[in-house]
Coordinates of C-alpha atoms in Angstrom, one line a residue:
X1 CA 16.7 32.0 3.2
X2 CA 15.0 29.0 1.0
X3 CA 18.1 29.7 -1.3
X4 CA 20.6 30.0 1.1
X5 CA 22.7 26.4 0.9
X6 CA 22.2 23.5 3.1
X7 CA 24.0 20.9 4.2
X8 CA 21.7 18.0 3.1
X9 CA 18.4 18.4 0.8
X10 CA 16.0 15.5 0.4
X11 CA 13.8 15.5 -2.1
X12 CA 10.7 13.5 -1.7
X13 CA 8.5 12.7 2.0
X14 CA 7.7 9.4 1.2
X15 CA 8.5 6.1 3.1
X16 CA 12.7 6.5 2.2
X17 CA 12.9 9.8 2.2
X18 CA 11.6 10.0 5.7
X19 CA 13.6 7.6 7.4
X20 CA 16.3 8.8 6.3
X21 CA 15.6 12.5 7.5
X22 CA 14.8 11.2 11.3
X23 CA 18.4 9.0 11.1
X24 CA 20.7 11.9 9.8
X25 CA 18.6 14.4 12.1
X26 CA 21.0 14.1 15.2
X27 CA 24.0 14.5 13.3
X28 CA 22.5 18.1 13.8
X29 CA 23.3 19.7 9.8
X30 CA 20.7 21.9 7.9
X31 CA 18.7 18.9 6.7
X32 CA 16.1 20.2 4.1
X33 CA 13.1 18.1 2.3
X34 CA 11.8 18.8 -0.4
X35 CA 7.6 17.5 -1.3
X36 CA 5.6 17.9 -4.4
X37 CA 2.7 16.9 -2.4
X38 CA 1.1 18.4 0.9
X39 CA 0.0 17.9 4.1
X40 CA -3.0 15.4 3.7
X41 CA -5.8 16.0 6.8
X42 CA -7.0 13.1 8.0
X43 CA -10.7 14.8 8.6
X44 CA -10.6 14.8 5.0
X45 CA -10.6 11.2 4.4
X46 CA -13.1 9.3 2.4
X47 CA -13.9 6.7 6.1
X48 CA -15.2 9.5 7.6
X49 CA -18.0 9.0 5.5
X50 CA -20.4 7.0 4.3
X51 CA -19.3 7.7 0.8
X52 CA -16.1 6.4 1.5
X53 CA -16.3 3.5 -1.4
X54 CA -16.9 6.5 -4.1
X55 CA -14.7 8.6 -3.0
X56 CA -11.4 5.6 -3.0
X57 CA -13.0 6.2 -6.9
X58 CA -12.3 9.4 -7.2
X59 CA -9.8 11.5 -5.2
X60 CA -7.8 9.0 -3.9
X61 CA -7.2 6.3 -6.9
X62 CA -4.6 4.1 -6.7
X63 CA -3.9 5.4 -10.4
X64 CA -1.9 9.3 -10.1
X65 CA -3.7 9.5 -14.1
X66 CA -7.3 8.7 -13.0
X67 CA -6.7 10.8 -9.3
X68 CA -5.5 13.8 -11.4
X69 CA -4.6 16.0 -7.8
X70 CA -2.7 19.2 -8.1
X71 CA 0.5 16.8 -6.3
X72 CA 0.4 14.5 -9.3
X73 CA 2.4 14.0 -12.2
X74 CA 0.8 11.8 -15.5
X75 CA 2.7 8.4 -16.0
X76 CA 2.3 7.2 -19.6
X77 CA 2.2 3.2 -19.1
X78 CA 0.2 2.3 -21.9
X79 CA 2.9 0.1 -23.1
X80 CA 3.2 -1.8 -20.1
X81 CA 0.3 -4.6 -18.8
X82 CA 0.4 -3.2 -14.7
X83 CA -0.3 0.4 -14.4
X84 CA 1.8 2.5 -12.0
X85 CA 0.4 3.3 -8.5
X86 CA 2.0 5.8 -6.6
X87 CA 0.6 8.9 -4.7
X88 CA 2.0 12.2 -4.3
X89 CA 2.4 13.5 -0.3
X90 CA 4.1 14.5 2.6
X91 CA 3.7 10.6 3.7
X92 CA 4.3 9.2 -0.1
X93 CA 2.4 6.0 -1.3
X94 CA 2.3 5.0 2.5
X95 CA -1.1 7.1 3.2
X96 CA -2.9 4.3 0.8
X97 CA -0.9 1.5 0.9
X98 CA -2.8 -1.4 2.4
X99 CA 0.3 -1.6 5.7
X100 CA 1.1 -5.3 4.9
X101 CA 4.6 -5.6 6.5
X102 CA 6.8 -8.5 5.6
X103 CA 10.3 -8.6 5.0
X104 CA 12.7 -9.7 2.3
X105 CA 13.8 -13.8 2.8
X106 CA 17.5 -14.0 3.3
X107 CA 17.6 -15.8 -0.5
X108 CA 16.3 -12.1 -1.7
X109 CA 20.0 -11.3 -1.3
X110 CA 21.1 -14.5 -2.8
X111 CA 19.3 -15.4 -5.9
X112 CA 22.4 -15.1 -9.0
X113 CA 24.1 -17.9 -5.8
X114 CA 21.2 -19.6 -5.4
X115 CA 19.3 -19.9 -8.9
X116 CA 21.4 -18.3 -11.4
X117 CA 19.2 -15.9 -12.6
X118 CA 19.4 -12.3 -11.7
X119 CA 22.5 -10.3 -9.7
X120 CA 22.4 -10.6 -6.2
X121 CA 23.2 -7.6 -3.8
X122 CA 25.8 -6.5 -2.6
X123 CA 25.0 -6.8 1.2
X124 CA 22.8 -8.8 2.8
X125 CA 19.8 -9.8 4.8
X126 CA 22.5 -9.4 8.1
X127 CA 23.2 -6.4 7.1
X128 CA 20.0 -4.9 7.2
X129 CA 18.5 -7.0 10.2
X130 CA 19.6 -4.3 12.5
X131 CA 17.5 -1.5 10.7
X132 CA 14.3 -4.0 10.1
X133 CA 14.3 -4.0 13.6
X134 CA 15.1 -0.1 14.0
X135 CA 12.2 0.6 11.7
X136 CA 9.5 -1.8 13.2
X137 CA 10.1 -0.1 16.4
X138 CA 9.9 3.4 15.1
X139 CA 7.0 3.1 13.1
X140 CA 4.9 0.8 15.0
X141 CA 5.1 -3.3 13.6
X142 CA 2.7 -5.9 14.5
X143 CA 3.7 -9.1 14.2
X144 CA 3.4 -12.7 15.8
X145 CA 7.3 -14.1 17.0
X146 CA 7.8 -17.0 15.2
X147 CA 7.5 -17.3 11.7
X148 CA 9.1 -20.5 10.3
X149 CA 9.7 -19.5 6.7
X150 CA 12.1 -16.2 8.0
X151 CA 15.1 -15.3 10.2
X152 CA 13.7 -15.2 14.5
X153 CA 12.9 -11.6 15.0
X154 CA 10.2 -10.2 17.7
X155 CA 7.2 -6.7 16.2
X156 CA 6.6 -4.4 19.2
X157 CA 3.3 -5.4 19.0
X158 CA 1.0 -8.2 18.7
X159 CA -1.0 -9.1 16.0
X160 CA -3.4 -8.0 13.9
X161 CA -6.6 -10.1 14.4
X162 CA -7.3 -12.5 12.2
X163 CA -10.9 -13.1 12.6
X164 CA -13.3 -16.2 11.2
X165 CA -11.5 -15.3 7.8
X166 CA -8.2 -16.1 8.6
X167 CA -9.3 -19.1 10.8
X168 CA -10.9 -20.4 7.4
X169 CA -8.1 -20.3 5.9
X170 CA -6.0 -21.0 8.7
X171 CA -8.2 -24.2 8.3
X172 CA -7.0 -24.7 4.5
X173 CA -3.9 -24.1 4.9
X174 CA -3.0 -27.3 7.5
X175 CA -5.3 -29.3 5.4
X176 CA -3.3 -28.7 2.8
X177 CA 0.1 -29.0 4.3
X178 CA 1.5 -25.8 3.7
X179 CA 2.9 -23.1 5.0
X180 CA 0.9 -20.0 7.5
X181 CA 1.7 -17.1 9.8
X182 CA -0.4 -14.4 10.4
X183 CA 1.3 -11.3 8.9
X184 CA 3.6 -8.8 9.8
X185 CA 1.4 -5.1 9.8
X186 CA 2.3 -1.6 10.3
X187 CA -0.5 -1.2 11.8
X188 CA -0.5 -0.6 15.8
X189 CA -2.5 -2.5 17.7
X190 CA -2.5 -1.3 21.0
X191 CA -2.1 2.7 21.9
X192 CA 1.5 3.6 20.3
X193 CA 3.9 6.7 21.1
X194 CA 0.8 8.9 20.7
X195 CA -1.0 7.3 18.2
X196 CA -4.2 4.9 19.1
X197 CA -4.8 1.4 18.4
X198 CA -6.5 0.3 15.6
X199 CA -10.0 0.4 15.3
X200 CA -11.1 -1.9 12.7
X201 CA -12.8 1.1 10.8
X202 CA -11.5 -0.6 7.4
X203 CA -11.3 1.0 4.5
X204 CA -6.9 1.5 5.4
X205 CA -6.1 2.1 1.6
X206 CA -7.9 5.1 1.5
X207 CA -6.2 7.4 4.4
X208 CA -6.8 6.0 7.5
X209 CA -8.1 8.2 10.1
X210 CA -7.7 7.2 13.2
X211 CA -3.9 7.8 12.7
X212 CA -3.2 3.3 13.1
X213 CA -1.7 2.9 10.0
X214 CA 1.3 3.7 10.3
X215 CA 2.9 6.2 7.3
X216 CA 5.5 7.9 7.0
X217 CA 3.7 11.8 8.2
X218 CA 1.9 10.1 11.1
X219 CA 5.7 8.6 12.6
X220 CA 8.8 9.8 10.8
X221 CA 7.9 13.2 10.0
X222 CA 7.0 14.5 13.5
X223 CA 10.2 13.0 14.9
X224 CA 12.6 14.4 12.2
X225 CA 10.6 17.2 12.7
X226 CA 11.4 17.9 15.7
X227 CA 14.9 17.2 15.3
X228 CA 15.8 19.9 13.9
X229 CA 14.1 18.6 9.9
X230 CA 12.6 21.4 7.7
X231 CA 9.9 20.2 5.4
X232 CA 8.8 22.1 2.0
X233 CA 5.2 21.2 0.6
X234 CA 3.8 21.8 -2.2
X235 CA 8.0 22.2 -3.9
X236 CA 8.2 20.3 -7.3
X237 CA 11.9 19.3 -8.3
X238 CA 13.1 20.1 -12.1
X239 CA 16.6 18.5 -12.2
X240 CA 19.4 18.1 -10.2
X241 CA 22.0 20.7 -10.9
X242 CA 26.1 20.2 -11.2
X243 CA 29.3 21.8 -11.1
X244 CA 32.4 20.3 -12.9
X245 CA 32.3 16.5 -13.7
X246 CA 31.3 15.0 -10.3
X247 CA 29.2 16.9 -7.9
X248 CA 25.7 18.5 -7.5
X249 CA 25.2 21.4 -6.7
X250 CA 21.2 21.3 -5.6
X251 CA 18.3 21.2 -7.2
X252 CA 16.0 23.5 -9.4
X253 CA 12.3 22.6 -8.4
X254 CA 9.4 25.1 -8.6
X255 CA 7.9 26.6 -4.9
X256 CA 3.9 26.9 -4.1
X257 CA 3.2 29.3 -5.7
X258 CA 4.9 28.0 -9.2
X259 CA 7.8 30.3 -8.6
X260 CA 11.4 28.7 -9.9
X261 CA 14.0 28.2 -7.4
X262 CA 17.3 27.0 -6.9
X263 CA 18.5 25.3 -3.8
X264 CA 21.9 24.7 -3.2
X265 CA 22.9 21.6 -1.2
X266 CA 26.4 20.1 0.3
X267 CA 24.8 16.6 -0.4
X268 CA 21.6 15.4 -2.3
X269 CA 19.2 12.6 -1.5
X270 CA 16.7 11.2 -4.1
X271 CA 13.4 9.8 -2.5
X272 CA 11.3 9.4 -4.7
X273 CA 10.4 5.6 -5.8
X274 CA 11.2 3.4 -8.3
X275 CA 9.8 5.4 -11.2
X276 CA 10.1 8.8 -10.1
X277 CA 13.8 8.8 -9.4
X278 CA 14.8 7.9 -13.3
X279 CA 12.6 10.7 -13.5
X280 CA 14.8 13.3 -12.5
X281 CA 18.1 11.7 -12.8
X282 CA 17.7 11.3 -16.6
X283 CA 15.4 15.0 -16.0
X284 CA 18.9 16.5 -15.3
X285 CA 21.6 16.0 -17.7
X286 CA 24.1 18.8 -19.0
X287 CA 27.6 18.3 -20.7
X288 CA 28.9 16.0 -18.3
X289 CA 25.7 13.6 -18.1
X290 CA 24.1 14.1 -21.6
X291 CA 22.6 10.7 -20.7
X292 CA 21.2 11.8 -17.6
X293 CA 22.6 12.4 -14.4
X294 CA 24.5 9.5 -12.7
X295 CA 23.8 7.5 -16.0
X296 CA 27.4 6.5 -16.7
X297 CA 26.6 2.4 -16.8
X298 CA 23.3 3.2 -19.2
X299 CA 21.0 1.3 -15.9
X300 CA 19.1 5.2 -14.8
X301 CA 15.6 3.7 -15.8
X302 CA 16.4 0.1 -16.6
X303 CA 15.4 -2.8 -15.0
X304 CA 12.6 -2.3 -13.8
X305 CA 10.0 -4.6 -11.3
X306 CA 7.0 -4.0 -10.7
X307 CA 5.4 -7.6 -8.9
X308 CA 2.6 -8.9 -11.4
X309 CA -0.3 -9.7 -8.7
X310 CA -3.0 -12.3 -9.3
X311 CA -6.0 -12.5 -7.7
X312 CA -8.5 -15.3 -6.1
X313 CA -12.6 -14.4 -4.7
X314 CA -14.0 -17.0 -2.1
X315 CA -17.5 -17.8 -1.8
X316 CA -18.2 -19.3 1.5
X317 CA -21.3 -20.2 2.7
X318 CA -21.5 -19.4 6.2
X319 CA -20.9 -15.3 7.5
X320 CA -17.3 -14.6 8.2
X321 CA -17.7 -10.5 9.1
X322 CA -14.8 -10.3 6.2
X323 CA -15.2 -6.7 5.6
X324 CA -14.3 -6.1 8.9
X325 CA -10.1 -5.2 10.2
X326 CA -7.6 -4.2 7.9
X327 CA -7.8 -4.7 4.6
X328 CA -4.4 -6.0 3.4
X329 CA -3.8 -7.5 6.9
X330 CA -4.4 -11.3 7.4
X331 CA -2.2 -13.8 7.2
X332 CA 0.1 -14.9 4.1
X333 CA 1.8 -17.8 3.2
X334 CA 5.4 -18.8 2.0
X335 CA 4.3 -21.9 1.4
X336 CA 5.9 -21.4 -2.5
X337 CA 8.6 -18.5 -2.1
X338 CA 11.4 -19.7 -3.0
X339 CA 12.9 -22.1 -6.0
X340 CA 11.3 -25.2 -6.9
X341 CA 12.1 -26.0 -10.6
X342 CA 10.0 -28.8 -11.0
X343 CA 6.5 -26.0 -11.1
X344 CA 8.7 -24.8 -14.3
X345 CA 10.0 -21.5 -13.5
X346 CA 12.6 -20.1 -11.0
X347 CA 12.0 -18.4 -7.4
X348 CA 8.6 -18.0 -6.5
X349 CA 6.0 -15.8 -4.9
X350 CA 3.0 -15.4 -1.4
X351 CA -0.7 -16.1 -1.1
X352 CA -1.4 -13.4 1.0
X353 CA -4.8 -13.7 2.6
X354 CA -6.4 -10.3 2.9
X355 CA -9.9 -8.6 3.8
X356 CA -13.5 -9.9 1.7
X357 CA -15.6 -6.9 -0.2
X358 CA -17.5 -3.7 1.7
X359 CA -21.0 -3.2 0.7
X360 CA -20.5 -1.4 -2.7
X361 CA -17.8 -3.3 -3.8
X362 CA -19.2 -6.4 -3.3
X363 CA -22.4 -5.6 -4.6
X364 CA -20.6 -3.5 -8.3
X365 CA -18.6 -6.6 -9.0
X366 CA -21.9 -9.3 -8.4
X367 CA -23.2 -6.5 -11.2
X368 CA -20.6 -7.1 -13.6
X369 CA -20.1 -11.0 -13.1
X370 CA -23.7 -11.5 -13.0
X371 CA -24.0 -13.3 -9.6
X372 CA -25.9 -11.0 -7.7
X373 CA -28.6 -9.5 -10.2
X374 CA -30.8 -6.2 -10.6
X375 CA -34.2 -6.0 -9.5
X376 CA -36.2 -7.9 -7.4
X377 CA -33.5 -10.6 -6.7
X378 CA -30.8 -8.3 -6.3
X379 CA -30.6 -8.1 -2.3
X380 CA -30.9 -12.5 -1.8
X381 CA -28.4 -12.5 -3.7
X382 CA -26.4 -9.7 -2.0
X383 CA -27.0 -11.2 1.1
X384 CA -25.8 -14.6 0.2
X385 CA -22.3 -12.7 -0.4
X386 CA -21.7 -9.7 1.3
X387 CA -19.0 -10.7 4.4
X388 CA -19.1 -14.6 2.8
X389 CA -16.3 -13.6 0.4
X390 CA -12.4 -14.1 1.7
X391 CA -9.2 -12.7 -0.9
X392 CA -6.1 -14.0 -2.2
X393 CA -3.9 -12.3 -3.3
X394 CA -1.3 -13.9 -5.0
X395 CA 2.7 -11.7 -5.6
X396 CA 4.9 -12.6 -7.6
X397 CA 9.1 -12.0 -7.7
X398 CA 9.8 -10.4 -10.8
X399 CA 13.1 -10.6 -12.3
X400 CA 15.0 -8.0 -13.4
X401 CA 15.0 -7.4 -17.2
X402 CA 17.0 -4.1 -18.8
X403 CA 13.9 -3.8 -21.5
X404 CA 11.8 -3.0 -18.5
X405 CA 12.4 0.3 -18.0
X406 CA 11.7 4.4 -17.3
X407 CA 12.0 6.9 -20.1
X408 CA 10.6 10.2 -20.8
X409 CA 7.8 11.1 -22.9
X410 CA 8.6 12.2 -26.2
X411 CA 5.5 14.8 -25.8
X412 CA 3.5 14.4 -22.2
X413 CA 4.1 17.0 -19.7
X414 CA 3.7 17.6 -16.1
X415 CA 1.7 20.9 -14.8
X416 CA 5.2 22.2 -15.1
X417 CA 6.3 21.4 -18.8
X418 CA 8.5 18.7 -16.7
X419 CA 8.6 15.7 -19.0
X420 CA 6.6 12.7 -17.5
X421 CA 7.7 9.5 -17.4
X422 CA 7.4 6.6 -19.8
X423 CA 7.1 2.5 -18.9
X424 CA 7.8 0.3 -20.7
X425 CA 7.4 -3.3 -19.1
X426 CA 6.3 -6.9 -20.4
X427 CA 5.6 -10.0 -18.3
X428 CA 7.8 -12.4 -18.9
X429 CA 7.4 -16.8 -19.3
X430 CA 8.8 -16.9 -16.3
X431 CA 6.3 -14.3 -14.7
X432 CA 3.6 -16.2 -16.3
X433 CA 4.0 -19.6 -15.3
X434 CA 4.0 -18.3 -11.7
X435 CA 1.1 -16.3 -12.0
X436 CA -1.1 -19.3 -13.2
X437 CA 0.6 -21.3 -10.8
X438 CA 0.1 -19.4 -7.6
X439 CA -3.5 -18.6 -9.1
X440 CA -3.9 -21.9 -8.7
X441 CA -2.7 -22.7 -5.9
X442 CA -4.5 -19.8 -4.5
X443 CA -8.5 -21.3 -5.8
X444 CA -7.6 -25.0 -4.1
X445 CA -6.7 -23.1 -0.7
X446 CA -9.7 -21.4 -1.5
X447 CA -11.7 -24.5 -1.9
X448 CA -9.0 -26.4 0.7
X449 CA -11.1 -23.3 3.7
X450 CA -14.8 -24.6 2.1
X451 CA -15.7 -22.1 -0.3
X452 CA -18.1 -22.7 -2.7
X453 CA -18.0 -21.0 -4.9
X454 CA -14.2 -19.2 -6.6
X455 CA -13.5 -16.1 -8.7
X456 CA -10.2 -16.2 -10.0
X457 CA -9.2 -12.7 -11.6
X458 CA -7.1 -12.5 -15.1
X459 CA -3.4 -12.5 -14.5
X460 CA -2.0 -9.9 -14.1
X461 CA -4.5 -7.3 -12.5
X462 CA -3.8 -4.2 -13.9
X463 CA -4.4 -1.7 -11.4
X464 CA -1.3 -3.9 -9.0
X465 CA 2.3 -1.1 -10.3
X466 CA 2.6 0.0 -6.3
X467 CA 6.2 -1.5 -6.4
X468 CA 8.7 0.6 -7.9
X469 CA 12.1 -1.3 -7.8
X470 CA 15.4 -1.8 -9.6
X471 CA 15.4 1.8 -12.0
X472 CA 19.2 2.6 -10.3
X473 CA 20.5 -1.0 -9.2
X474 CA 22.9 -0.5 -6.6
X475 CA 26.1 -2.9 -6.6
X476 CA 30.5 -2.9 -6.2
X477 CA 30.8 -2.6 -10.4
X478 CA 30.5 1.1 -11.4
X479 CA 28.9 -0.9 -15.3
X480 CA 27.2 -2.4 -14.2
X481 CA 24.9 -0.5 -10.6
X482 CA 23.7 3.4 -10.5
X483 CA 25.1 3.3 -6.8
X484 CA 27.3 1.5 -5.0
X485 CA 26.4 -0.7 -2.1
X486 CA 25.8 2.3 0.7
X487 CA 23.6 4.2 -1.8
X488 CA 26.1 6.1 -3.6
X489 CA 26.1 7.3 -7.2
X490 CA 29.5 5.9 -8.7
X491 CA 29.3 8.7 -10.9
X492 CA 27.9 11.6 -8.7
X493 CA 30.2 11.6 -5.5
X494 CA 27.5 14.2 -3.4
X495 CA 24.8 12.2 -5.2
X496 CA 22.4 9.1 -2.7
X497 CA 19.2 6.9 -3.7
X498 CA 17.3 5.3 -1.0
X499 CA 14.2 4.9 -2.8
X500 CA 13.1 1.2 -3.5
X501 CA 15.1 1.9 -6.7
X502 CA 18.0 0.9 -6.1
X503 CA 16.6 -3.1 -5.0
X504 CA 18.7 -5.7 -6.9
X505 CA 16.1 -8.0 -6.9
X506 CA 12.4 -7.2 -5.7
X507 CA 11.5 -10.6 -4.1
X508 CA 8.3 -11.7 -3.2
X509 CA 7.1 -10.1 -0.2
X510 CA 5.7 -6.0 -0.4
X511 CA 8.7 -4.2 -0.5
X512 CA 8.1 -0.7 1.8
X513 CA 9.4 -1.9 5.2
X514 CA 12.7 -3.5 2.9
X515 CA 13.2 0.1 1.4
X516 CA 13.4 1.6 4.5
X517 CA 15.8 -0.7 5.9
X518 CA 17.6 -0.3 3.5
X519 CA 17.1 3.7 3.4
X520 CA 18.2 3.5 7.2
X521 CA 21.4 2.2 6.6
X522 CA 22.4 4.3 4.0
X523 CA 21.8 7.3 6.6
X524 CA 23.7 5.0 8.8
X525 CA 26.3 4.8 6.3
X526 CA 26.7 8.2 5.7
X527 CA 27.1 8.9 9.1
X528 CA 29.8 6.5 9.8
X529 CA 31.4 8.7 6.8
X530 CA 30.8 11.6 7.7
X531 CA 34.5 12.5 7.7
X532 CA 35.0 11.4 4.4
X533 CA 31.8 11.5 2.9
X534 CA 33.3 12.1 -0.6
X535 CA 36.3 10.6 -0.9

């Protein structure tokens, strides 16, 4: 029965929840996962129809506030220059992610020691290295071994072809003497574990109908369910319940029919991302935890990091077939990743070379910025731009600051009456200088690569808040962190957190591979400590 006690209860079926479910399944414990969204049907993804670009701006919008699917919850991000983006379904935000998959650097775990800012993680790169590799094998990651910017590793599949646009930007980086390398990508370039290889359909960020993109619904969840994990969909968790001083008893949730239920559990694992996790903890109040569950440090919801993002578009004189291929994958430069104080800021960023715009987006952007007119000259101007453009994203490391935070909105609620998260975030002066430097370098690289016109966008980009990190940080000091070095709450002995909220620093790369490596590491630590898990 649904209300029987289970051994492990996981809240959230996205990147981290799926990885933990798979890893813990080998224990043969009874494991249940509650996901507020449902299964996606790849046959219904926009890429199956010619109107996919328009649908990408409606039911597959990046922002839940604009998308308004039944599984979504509203987010008050008015007090932030960066809008919060997520997706609620089995697979979570991996349904719509770009699958750009670079690893954190070793330095990202030692920022305080190396640069005198933020804090060091209680674990290091080498602790996670076997779990990075395990994750690469489990989901299918493509890449080229030997990148000098990071420790040697060998992805299981060959890299995504970079095409003529990648060659053009590679020549530009070479001319400037800057690092570049084909990016690791969570997309299978060969048939892999029953999944078909990438067909270069293009609209990866509207769901991959081919199943080549390594989203959690087509990678971890089939394996976890075969191993006996029970996944309940369309179940929205309201709060985690507690008994006594330091033990969780389970969760209260609304099932698919809107009926309020309570699921008891010996262990509760939260995997709701850096906004959803603090929202759940802050809404789980009691006499023992009047300020939110596991919040004796006062840090639940604080230190939110969002990766401010800059963008530069270049137009080239020759056709580059630039709209073909995975949207988020081509090459990246980490020339400016590590700290160089002569640049005027601490830490750094990477330059992500991504594909050109598809046809409707090309026309819309051209009309908006005046480069493609309506009327007689429209098609000629369109031809001078379409398939000749390249984009460079500037992804900046975001340092933790306590005033960047997630709280509960006093008025806004979701469809079940649960308080919505309110995000309060300001861009630091360090990030502003970093963005300015990165956009200038990206523009320089475009010119070196042969662009005839270069178009920087205002920074930071508003709709770039995919990477939700730091709001339930890990650490050895209970006064300065929410969970310990293996994800267990300092305050609640049977409560674990496994998503990006445990990050101490944000790095300067997309975080999903590191999120999943951390989740697998925490699951491994739990298995090693099963005999004394609550000691």
